């Protein structure tokens, strides 16, 4: 056996990951259900490093040095279980199976448990950065046992993206499903980032009166400041692109129905189960679903909107700067919500996740990579037990400085009839957290009224109920 690692499943992500390992000097065993892909990979890229092409699962396993490290890059769901069923009987105590697909963390927990009984270490790994990242350096989020990371970590650290300070964008996230959980929340934040950017574009166009070309320029400028990030950078590219067939801006010819593969939805479903308010991420998921309801939208097109003059005079010269403030403040909120969810998941599943490390490994390689993540790392480095990102003095100061413009932008959007669910949900979250008193007290009163659901008081201990149907006396319900 000569191979340091093996990759089975050689579609684009799998092939690129295999090539990345080989380019870093590792000998890589290759396997695919149909051997044509294996042969093609060796034919086209065999000169990039040392590959061992295996034609059967037995050959593949025999090619791997012990403890064996076997990366599965097949479609998430049943195909992953099928591959595990095929390979697990061929493996021995201490071997490691790595699932690099976008699996649901509950599936990962189950698979880890089942394989643990057979002495096999299962590592559910989030990999972000798309095809390009897989080849040139992704952000890698492995879960699983300490033992598995000892064996696998050094390889992952070699092939992962490097942050500007040279740190590899990977770390042992935590046991069993922790890696896939963190990748899931990464994608939720990715949805929120994309939605906020889309709202900024929509406002600049509808209220500010800028063309896509001009907005591309505005995004390019933003990308040199605190919003510096991969998603802002590619947004500028997309907005500057012209459709060859019609000569119109590309963004005007694409059907305005956003699709999704499901990880953003999982984030929100899980957040509901954990009781974490990820309203910004949820609005981003709902905005995609709303856009896809073409019939509903067609049937609603004639509903009355604001009078035409509601828009006029709102686009002051500094409107773009104000939108930047609103975007930045909303971004702080969506990361606050995402990190809250990771903390809640870590508590619920005993993962002991280091939030500062998560921000650090998202600084390079992944879709949400951004200069901003340095600030999050710094915030958690300074105080690892930060109750919320908003409690960090620097973020608090920045959001405080942005809030007047943020409110003005949301107000302009509301007046002009431009939907900004992301901006406004973020602002509502911020104001709700700040509030001295919330109307939740009234909700409790209603619950007690119609269902005797009881309430607690702010001024003394205990559980109480008011006899709403009779004397309205308060009784001890503890
Ligand atoms: C990444 C991405 C990736 C995701 C796509 C598509 O981190 O590289 O998150 O894993 O699959 O972005 O996601 P949607 O189809 O749900 O938009």
Coordinates of C-alpha atoms and ligand atoms in Angstrom, one line a residue:
X1 CA 0.0 0.0 0.0
X2 CA 1.4 3.4 -1.0
X3 CA -1.5 5.8 -1.0
X4 CA -1.7 8.5 1.8
X5 CA -5.3 9.1 1.1
X6 CA -8.1 7.9 -1.2
X7 CA -11.0 9.6 -2.9
X8 CA -14.0 7.7 -4.1
X9 CA -16.6 9.6 -6.2
X10 CA -14.8 11.5 -8.9
X11 CA -17.3 14.1 -10.1
X12 CA -15.9 17.6 -10.2
X13 CA -15.6 18.2 -6.4
X14 CA -14.0 14.8 -5.8
X15 CA -11.6 15.1 -8.7
X16 CA -10.5 18.5 -7.7
X17 CA -10.0 17.5 -4.1
X18 CA -7.9 14.5 -5.2
X19 CA -5.8 16.7 -7.4
X20 CA -5.3 19.2 -4.6
X21 CA -4.0 16.3 -2.4
X22 CA -1.7 15.1 -5.2
X23 CA -0.4 18.6 -5.9
X24 CA 0.7 18.8 -2.2
X25 CA 2.8 15.7 -2.5
X26 CA 0.4 13.1 -1.2
X27 CA -0.1 9.8 -3.1
X28 CA -3.8 9.6 -3.8
X29 CA -5.8 6.4 -4.5
X30 CA -8.7 7.0 -6.9
X31 CA -12.0 5.2 -7.2
X32 CA -15.2 5.8 -9.0
X33 CA -18.3 3.6 -9.6
X34 CA -17.7 3.7 -13.3
X35 CA -14.0 3.5 -14.1
X36 CA -14.1 5.8 -17.0
X37 CA -13.9 8.9 -14.7
X38 CA -10.9 7.4 -12.9
X39 CA -9.1 6.8 -16.2
X40 CA -10.0 10.3 -17.4
X41 CA -8.6 11.9 -14.3
X42 CA -5.3 10.1 -14.6
X43 CA -5.1 10.8 -18.3
X44 CA -5.8 14.5 -18.0
X45 CA -4.0 15.3 -14.7
X46 CA -1.7 12.4 -13.9
X47 CA 1.3 14.6 -14.2
X48 CA 0.2 16.8 -11.3
X49 CA 1.3 14.1 -8.7
X50 CA 1.1 10.5 -7.7
X51 CA -2.2 8.8 -8.3
X52 CA -3.1 5.1 -7.9
X53 CA -6.1 4.2 -10.1
X54 CA -8.2 1.5 -8.5
X55 CA -10.9 -0.3 -10.4
X56 CA -12.6 -2.1 -7.5
X57 CA -13.4 -1.2 -3.9
X58 CA -11.0 -4.0 -2.8
X59 CA -8.1 -2.6 -5.0
X60 CA -8.9 0.9 -3.6
X61 CA -8.7 -0.2 0.0
X62 CA -5.6 -2.3 -0.6
X63 CA -3.9 0.8 -2.0
X64 CA -4.3 2.8 1.2
X65 CA -1.6 3.0 3.9
X66 CA -2.9 2.3 7.5
X67 CA -4.7 3.8 9.2
X68 CA -6.6 4.2 6.0
X69 CA -8.0 7.6 5.1
X70 CA -10.9 7.3 2.6
X71 CA -12.7 10.4 1.4
X72 CA -16.2 9.9 0.1
X73 CA -17.4 12.5 -2.4
X74 CA -20.7 11.3 -3.6
X75 CA -24.2 12.9 -3.5
X76 CA -25.4 13.5 0.0
X77 CA -28.2 11.1 1.2
X78 CA -28.7 7.5 0.2
X79 CA -25.6 7.3 -2.1
X80 CA -23.4 8.1 0.9
X81 CA -25.0 5.2 2.9
X82 CA -24.5 2.9 -0.1
X83 CA -20.8 3.7 -0.3
X84 CA -20.3 3.3 3.4
X85 CA -22.1 -0.1 3.2
X86 CA -19.7 -1.1 0.4
X87 CA -16.5 0.0 2.0
X88 CA -17.0 -0.5 5.8
X89 CA -16.6 -4.3 5.6
X90 CA -13.3 -3.9 3.9
X91 CA -11.8 -1.6 6.6
X92 CA -10.1 -2.3 9.9
X93 CA -10.0 -0.9 13.4
X94 CA -8.8 2.7 13.4
X95 CA -9.4 3.4 9.7
X96 CA -11.1 6.7 8.9
X97 CA -14.0 7.4 6.5
X98 CA -14.4 11.1 5.5
X99 CA -17.7 12.3 4.1
X100 CA -17.0 15.5 2.2
X101 CA -20.6 16.0 1.0
X102 CA -23.2 18.5 2.2
X103 CA -24.7 15.9 4.6
X104 CA -27.3 16.8 7.2
X105 CA -25.6 16.7 10.6
X106 CA -28.2 14.3 12.0
X107 CA -27.2 11.8 9.3
X108 CA -23.6 12.3 10.2
X109 CA -24.3 11.6 13.9
X110 CA -26.1 8.4 12.9
X111 CA -23.3 7.2 10.6
X112 CA -20.6 8.1 13.1
X113 CA -22.4 6.1 15.8
X114 CA -22.9 3.1 13.6
X115 CA -19.3 3.0 12.4
X116 CA -17.9 3.7 15.8
X117 CA -19.3 0.3 16.9
X118 CA -17.2 -1.3 14.2
X119 CA -14.0 0.6 15.2
X120 CA -14.1 2.9 12.2
X121 CA -13.8 6.6 12.6
X122 CA -16.3 8.6 10.6
X123 CA -15.6 12.2 9.8
X124 CA -18.4 14.3 8.5
X125 CA -16.6 17.2 6.9
X126 CA -18.0 20.5 5.6
X127 CA -16.0 21.7 2.6
X128 CA -16.7 25.2 1.3
X129 CA -15.4 27.0 -1.7
X130 CA -17.0 25.3 -4.7
X131 CA -15.1 23.6 -7.4
X132 CA -12.4 26.2 -7.5
X133 CA -11.9 26.0 -3.7
X134 CA -11.6 22.2 -3.8
X135 CA -8.8 22.4 -6.2
X136 CA -6.9 25.5 -4.9
X137 CA -7.7 25.5 -1.2
X138 CA -11.1 25.2 0.4
X139 CA -12.2 26.0 4.0
X140 CA -12.6 22.5 5.6
X141 CA -14.7 21.8 8.6
X142 CA -14.1 18.2 9.9
X143 CA -16.1 16.7 12.8
X144 CA -15.4 13.3 14.3
X145 CA -13.1 11.9 16.9
X146 CA -9.8 13.3 18.1
X147 CA -8.0 10.2 16.8
X148 CA -9.4 10.9 13.3
X149 CA -8.1 14.5 13.4
X150 CA -4.6 13.3 14.5
X151 CA -4.4 11.2 11.4
X152 CA -6.3 13.4 9.0
X153 CA -5.6 17.0 10.2
X154 CA -2.0 17.3 8.9
X155 CA -3.2 16.5 5.4
X156 CA -6.2 18.8 5.6
X157 CA -4.0 21.6 6.8
X158 CA -1.8 21.2 3.8
X159 CA -4.6 21.4 1.2
X160 CA -6.8 24.0 2.9
X161 CA -6.9 27.6 2.0
X162 CA -4.6 29.8 4.0
X163 CA -5.8 33.0 5.7
X164 CA -3.8 36.2 5.1
X165 CA -1.7 35.5 8.2
X166 CA -0.9 32.0 6.9
X167 CA -3.1 30.0 9.2
X168 CA -4.7 27.0 7.4
X169 CA -8.5 27.3 7.1
X170 CA -9.3 24.1 8.8
X171 CA -9.5 22.9 12.4
X172 CA -11.1 20.0 14.3
X173 CA -14.6 21.4 14.9
X174 CA -15.8 18.8 17.4
X175 CA -17.2 15.3 17.7
X176 CA -19.6 13.5 15.4
X177 CA -21.9 15.9 13.5
X178 CA -20.2 19.2 14.6
X179 CA -18.4 19.7 11.2
X180 CA -21.5 19.3 9.1
X181 CA -23.5 21.5 11.6
X182 CA -21.0 24.3 11.2
X183 CA -21.0 23.9 7.4
X184 CA -24.8 24.1 7.5
X185 CA -24.8 27.4 9.5
X186 CA -22.0 28.6 7.1
X187 CA -24.5 28.1 4.3
X188 CA -27.3 29.8 6.2
X189 CA -25.0 32.8 6.7
X190 CA -24.1 32.6 3.0
X191 CA -27.9 32.9 2.1
X192 CA -28.2 35.9 4.4
X193 CA -25.1 37.6 3.0
X194 CA -26.5 37.0 -0.6
X195 CA -29.9 38.3 0.3
X196 CA -28.6 41.5 2.0
X197 CA -26.4 42.2 -1.0
X198 CA -29.4 41.6 -3.3
X199 CA -31.4 44.1 -1.3
X200 CA -28.6 46.7 -1.4
X201 CA -28.6 46.3 -5.2
X202 CA -32.4 46.5 -5.4
X203 CA -32.4 49.7 -3.4
X204 CA -29.5 51.3 -5.3
X205 CA -31.4 50.6 -8.5
X206 CA -35.0 51.4 -7.5
X207 CA -34.5 54.2 -5.0
X208 CA -31.0 55.4 -6.0
X209 CA -31.7 55.3 -9.7
X210 CA -28.3 53.7 -10.5
X211 CA -27.7 51.3 -13.5
X212 CA -26.3 47.8 -12.9
X213 CA -23.0 49.0 -14.4
X214 CA -22.9 51.9 -11.9
X215 CA -23.9 49.6 -9.0
X216 CA -21.1 47.2 -10.0
X217 CA -18.7 50.2 -9.5
X218 CA -20.2 50.9 -6.1
X219 CA -19.7 47.3 -5.0
X220 CA -16.1 47.4 -6.3
X221 CA -15.5 50.4 -4.1
X222 CA -17.2 48.8 -1.1
X223 CA -15.0 45.8 -1.7
X224 CA -11.9 47.9 -0.8
X225 CA -13.5 48.8 2.6
X226 CA -14.9 46.9 5.6
X227 CA -17.3 44.9 3.3
X228 CA -14.3 43.4 1.5
X229 CA -15.4 39.9 0.7
X230 CA -15.7 37.2 -2.0
X231 CA -19.5 37.7 -2.3
X232 CA -19.2 41.5 -2.8
X233 CA -16.4 40.9 -5.4
X234 CA -18.4 38.4 -7.5
X235 CA -21.5 40.6 -7.2
X236 CA -19.6 43.4 -8.9
X237 CA -18.6 40.9 -11.7
X238 CA -22.1 39.6 -12.2
X239 CA -23.6 43.2 -12.3
X240 CA -21.0 44.3 -14.9
X241 CA -21.8 41.4 -17.2
X242 CA -23.8 42.0 -20.4
X243 CA -25.9 39.3 -22.0
X244 CA -24.4 38.5 -25.4
X245 CA -27.7 37.6 -27.1
X246 CA -29.6 40.8 -26.2
X247 CA -26.9 43.3 -25.2
X248 CA -28.9 43.9 -22.0
X249 CA -27.5 43.7 -18.5
X250 CA -27.2 40.0 -17.6
X251 CA -29.1 40.6 -14.3
X252 CA -32.1 41.8 -16.4
X253 CA -32.4 38.6 -18.5
X254 CA -32.0 36.0 -15.8
X255 CA -35.3 34.6 -14.5
X256 CA -35.8 36.2 -11.0
X257 CA -36.6 32.9 -9.2
X258 CA -33.9 31.9 -6.8
X259 CA -33.3 28.2 -6.3
X260 CA -31.8 26.3 -3.4
X261 CA -30.4 22.9 -2.6
X262 CA -31.6 22.9 1.0
X263 CA -28.8 23.7 3.4
X264 CA -30.2 27.2 4.2
X265 CA -33.5 25.6 4.9
X266 CA -31.9 23.1 7.2
X267 CA -30.3 25.9 9.1
X268 CA -33.6 27.5 9.8
X269 CA -35.4 24.2 10.6
X270 CA -32.6 23.4 13.1
X271 CA -32.7 26.9 14.5
X272 CA -36.4 26.5 15.1
X273 CA -35.8 23.2 17.0
X274 CA -33.0 24.8 19.1
X275 CA -35.1 27.9 19.7
X276 CA -32.5 30.3 18.2
X277 CA -33.8 33.4 16.5
X278 CA -32.1 33.4 13.1
X279 CA -34.6 35.8 11.6
X280 CA -32.2 37.2 9.0
X281 CA -31.2 33.8 7.7
X282 CA -34.9 32.8 7.7
X283 CA -35.9 35.8 5.7
X284 CA -33.2 35.0 3.2
X285 CA -34.6 31.4 2.8
X286 CA -38.2 32.8 2.5
X287 CA -37.1 35.4 0.0
X288 CA -35.8 32.6 -2.2
X289 CA -39.1 30.7 -1.9
X290 CA -41.2 33.7 -2.5
X291 CA -39.3 34.5 -5.6
X292 CA -40.1 31.0 -6.9
X293 CA -43.9 31.4 -6.5
X294 CA -44.3 32.7 -10.0
X295 CA -48.1 32.1 -10.1
X296 CA -48.7 33.9 -6.8
X297 CA -46.5 36.8 -7.9
X298 CA -48.4 37.1 -11.2
X299 CA -51.7 37.1 -9.4
X300 CA -50.5 39.8 -7.0
X301 CA -48.8 42.1 -9.6
X302 CA -51.8 44.6 -9.6
X303 CA -52.0 45.1 -5.9
X304 CA -51.6 48.8 -5.2
X305 CA -48.1 50.1 -4.3
X306 CA -46.9 53.5 -3.1
X307 CA -47.7 56.6 -5.1
X308 CA -45.0 57.4 -7.6
X309 CA -43.8 60.4 -5.7
X310 CA -43.0 58.3 -2.6
X311 CA -39.7 57.5 -4.3
X312 CA -38.8 61.0 -5.5
X313 CA -36.3 63.0 -3.5
X314 CA -35.2 60.0 -1.4
X315 CA -32.1 59.3 -3.3
X316 CA -29.8 61.9 -1.8
X317 CA -26.2 62.1 -3.0
X318 CA -25.0 60.0 -0.1
X319 CA -27.7 57.3 -0.6
X320 CA -25.1 54.7 -1.6
X321 CA -23.1 55.4 1.6
X322 CA -26.2 55.0 3.6
X323 CA -27.0 51.6 1.9
X324 CA -23.4 50.6 2.8
X325 CA -24.1 51.3 6.4
X326 CA -27.4 49.4 6.3
X327 CA -25.7 46.4 4.6
X328 CA -22.9 46.4 7.1
X329 CA -25.1 46.6 10.2
X330 CA -27.4 43.9 8.8
X331 CA -24.4 41.7 8.2
X332 CA -23.3 42.1 11.8
X333 CA -26.7 40.9 12.8
X334 CA -26.8 37.8 10.5
X335 CA -23.4 36.7 11.8
X336 CA -24.5 37.3 15.3
X337 CA -27.5 35.1 14.7
X338 CA -25.4 32.4 13.0
X339 CA -22.8 32.3 15.7
X340 CA -25.6 32.1 18.3
X341 CA -26.9 29.0 16.5
X342 CA -23.5 27.4 16.5
X343 CA -23.2 28.1 20.2
X344 CA -26.6 26.6 20.8
X345 CA -25.8 23.5 18.7
X346 CA -22.5 23.1 20.6
X347 CA -24.3 23.3 23.9
X348 CA -27.1 20.9 22.8
X349 CA -24.8 18.3 21.4
X350 CA -21.8 18.7 23.7
X351 CA -19.4 19.7 20.9
X352 CA -17.4 22.3 22.8
X353 CA -17.0 24.4 19.6
X354 CA -14.5 27.3 19.7
X355 CA -16.4 30.1 18.0
X356 CA -13.3 32.2 17.4
X357 CA -11.7 29.3 15.6
X358 CA -14.7 29.0 13.3
X359 CA -14.5 32.6 12.3
X360 CA -10.7 32.1 11.7
X361 CA -11.2 29.1 9.4
X362 CA -13.8 31.0 7.4
X363 CA -11.3 33.8 6.5
X364 CA -10.1 32.0 3.4
X365 CA -11.4 29.5 0.9
X366 CA -15.1 29.5 1.7
X367 CA -17.9 31.4 0.0
X368 CA -18.4 33.8 2.9
X369 CA -14.7 34.6 3.2
X370 CA -14.4 38.2 4.2
X371 CA -12.1 40.7 5.9
X372 CA -14.9 41.0 8.5
X373 CA -14.2 37.6 9.9
X374 CA -10.9 38.8 11.3
X375 CA -12.9 41.1 13.5
X376 CA -15.1 38.2 14.7
X377 CA -12.0 36.2 15.5
X378 CA -10.6 39.1 17.4
X379 CA -13.9 39.6 19.3
X380 CA -13.8 36.0 20.5
X381 CA -10.1 36.0 21.1
X382 CA -10.6 39.0 23.4
X383 CA -13.5 37.3 25.3
X384 CA -14.2 33.7 24.5
X385 CA -17.4 33.8 26.5
X386 CA -18.9 36.7 24.6
X387 CA -22.7 36.3 25.0
X388 CA -23.3 37.6 21.5
X389 CA -21.3 39.3 18.8
X390 CA -23.3 42.4 19.4
X391 CA -21.8 42.5 22.9
X392 CA -18.3 43.0 21.4
X393 CA -17.5 46.7 22.0
X394 CA -16.3 47.3 18.5
X395 CA -19.3 45.8 16.8
X396 CA -21.6 47.6 19.2
X397 CA -19.9 50.9 18.3
X398 CA -20.0 50.2 14.6
X399 CA -23.7 49.2 14.6
X400 CA -24.4 52.2 16.8
X401 CA -22.7 54.5 14.3
X402 CA -24.6 52.8 11.4
X403 CA -28.0 52.7 12.9
X404 CA -29.4 56.1 11.8
X405 CA -28.6 55.4 8.2
X406 CA -29.8 51.9 8.5
X407 CA -33.2 53.1 9.8
X408 CA -33.3 55.8 7.0
X409 CA -32.6 53.2 4.4
X410 CA -35.3 50.8 5.7
X411 CA -37.7 53.7 5.9
X412 CA -37.0 54.7 2.3
X413 CA -37.5 51.1 1.2
X414 CA -40.8 50.8 3.0
X415 CA -42.0 54.2 1.6
X416 CA -40.9 53.3 -1.9
X417 CA -42.4 49.8 -1.8
X418 CA -39.0 48.0 -2.2
X419 CA -39.0 44.7 -0.2
X420 CA -36.1 44.5 2.2
X421 CA -36.9 41.6 4.4
X422 CA -33.2 41.0 5.3
X423 CA -32.4 44.7 6.3
X424 CA -35.7 45.1 8.2
X425 CA -35.6 41.7 10.0
X426 CA -32.0 42.5 11.1
X427 CA -33.1 45.9 12.4
X428 CA -36.1 44.4 14.2
X429 CA -33.7 41.9 15.9
X430 CA -31.4 44.7 16.9
X431 CA -34.2 46.8 18.4
X432 CA -35.8 43.8 20.1
X433 CA -32.5 42.9 21.8
X434 CA -32.0 46.5 22.9
X435 CA -35.5 46.9 24.2
X436 CA -36.0 47.5 27.9
X437 CA -39.4 45.8 27.8
X438 CA -40.8 43.6 25.1
X439 CA -44.5 43.0 24.5
X440 CA -43.8 39.3 25.3
X441 CA -45.4 40.2 28.7
X442 CA -48.7 40.7 26.9
X443 CA -48.3 37.4 25.0
X444 CA -47.9 35.7 28.4
X445 CA -51.1 37.5 29.6
X446 CA -53.0 36.2 26.6
X447 CA -51.7 32.7 27.0
X448 CA -52.7 32.7 30.7
X449 CA -56.1 34.1 29.8
X450 CA -57.2 31.6 27.2
X451 CA -55.3 28.5 28.3
X452 CA -54.2 29.0 32.0
X453 CA -50.7 28.6 30.7
X454 CA -49.3 30.6 33.8
X455 CA -46.7 33.3 33.9
X456 CA -43.7 34.4 36.0
X457 CA -43.4 37.9 37.4
X458 CA -40.5 40.3 37.2
X459 CA -40.8 41.4 40.8
X460 CA -40.9 38.1 42.7
X461 CA -40.1 34.4 42.3
X462 CA -42.8 31.8 41.4
X463 CA -45.3 30.8 38.8
X464 CA -48.7 32.5 38.8
X465 CA -52.2 32.4 37.2
X466 CA -54.9 35.0 37.2
X467 CA -58.5 33.8 37.5
X468 CA -59.5 35.6 34.3
X469 CA -63.0 34.0 34.2
X470 CA -64.0 35.0 37.7
X471 CA -62.5 37.1 40.5
X472 CA -59.3 38.0 38.5
X473 CA -57.4 37.3 41.7
X474 CA -53.9 36.0 41.2
X475 CA -53.1 32.5 42.4
X476 CA -49.9 30.7 43.0
X477 CA -49.6 28.1 40.2
X478 CA -46.2 26.7 41.1
Ligands
LIG1 C1 -20.0 26.3 -0.4 C2 -21.5 26.4 -0.9 C3 -22.0 25.1 -1.5 C4 -23.5 25.1 -1.8 C5 -23.8 26.0 -2.9 C6 -25.2 25.9 -3.4 O1 -19.8 26.6 0.7 O2 -19.1 26.0 -1.2 O3 -22.2 26.7 0.3 O4 -21.7 24.1 -0.5 O5 -23.8 23.9 -2.1 O6 -23.6 27.4 -2.5 O7 -26.2 26.2 -2.4 P1 -27.7 26.5 -2.8 O8 -28.0 25.8 -4.1 O9 -28.5 26.0 -1.7 O10 -27.8 28.0 -3.1

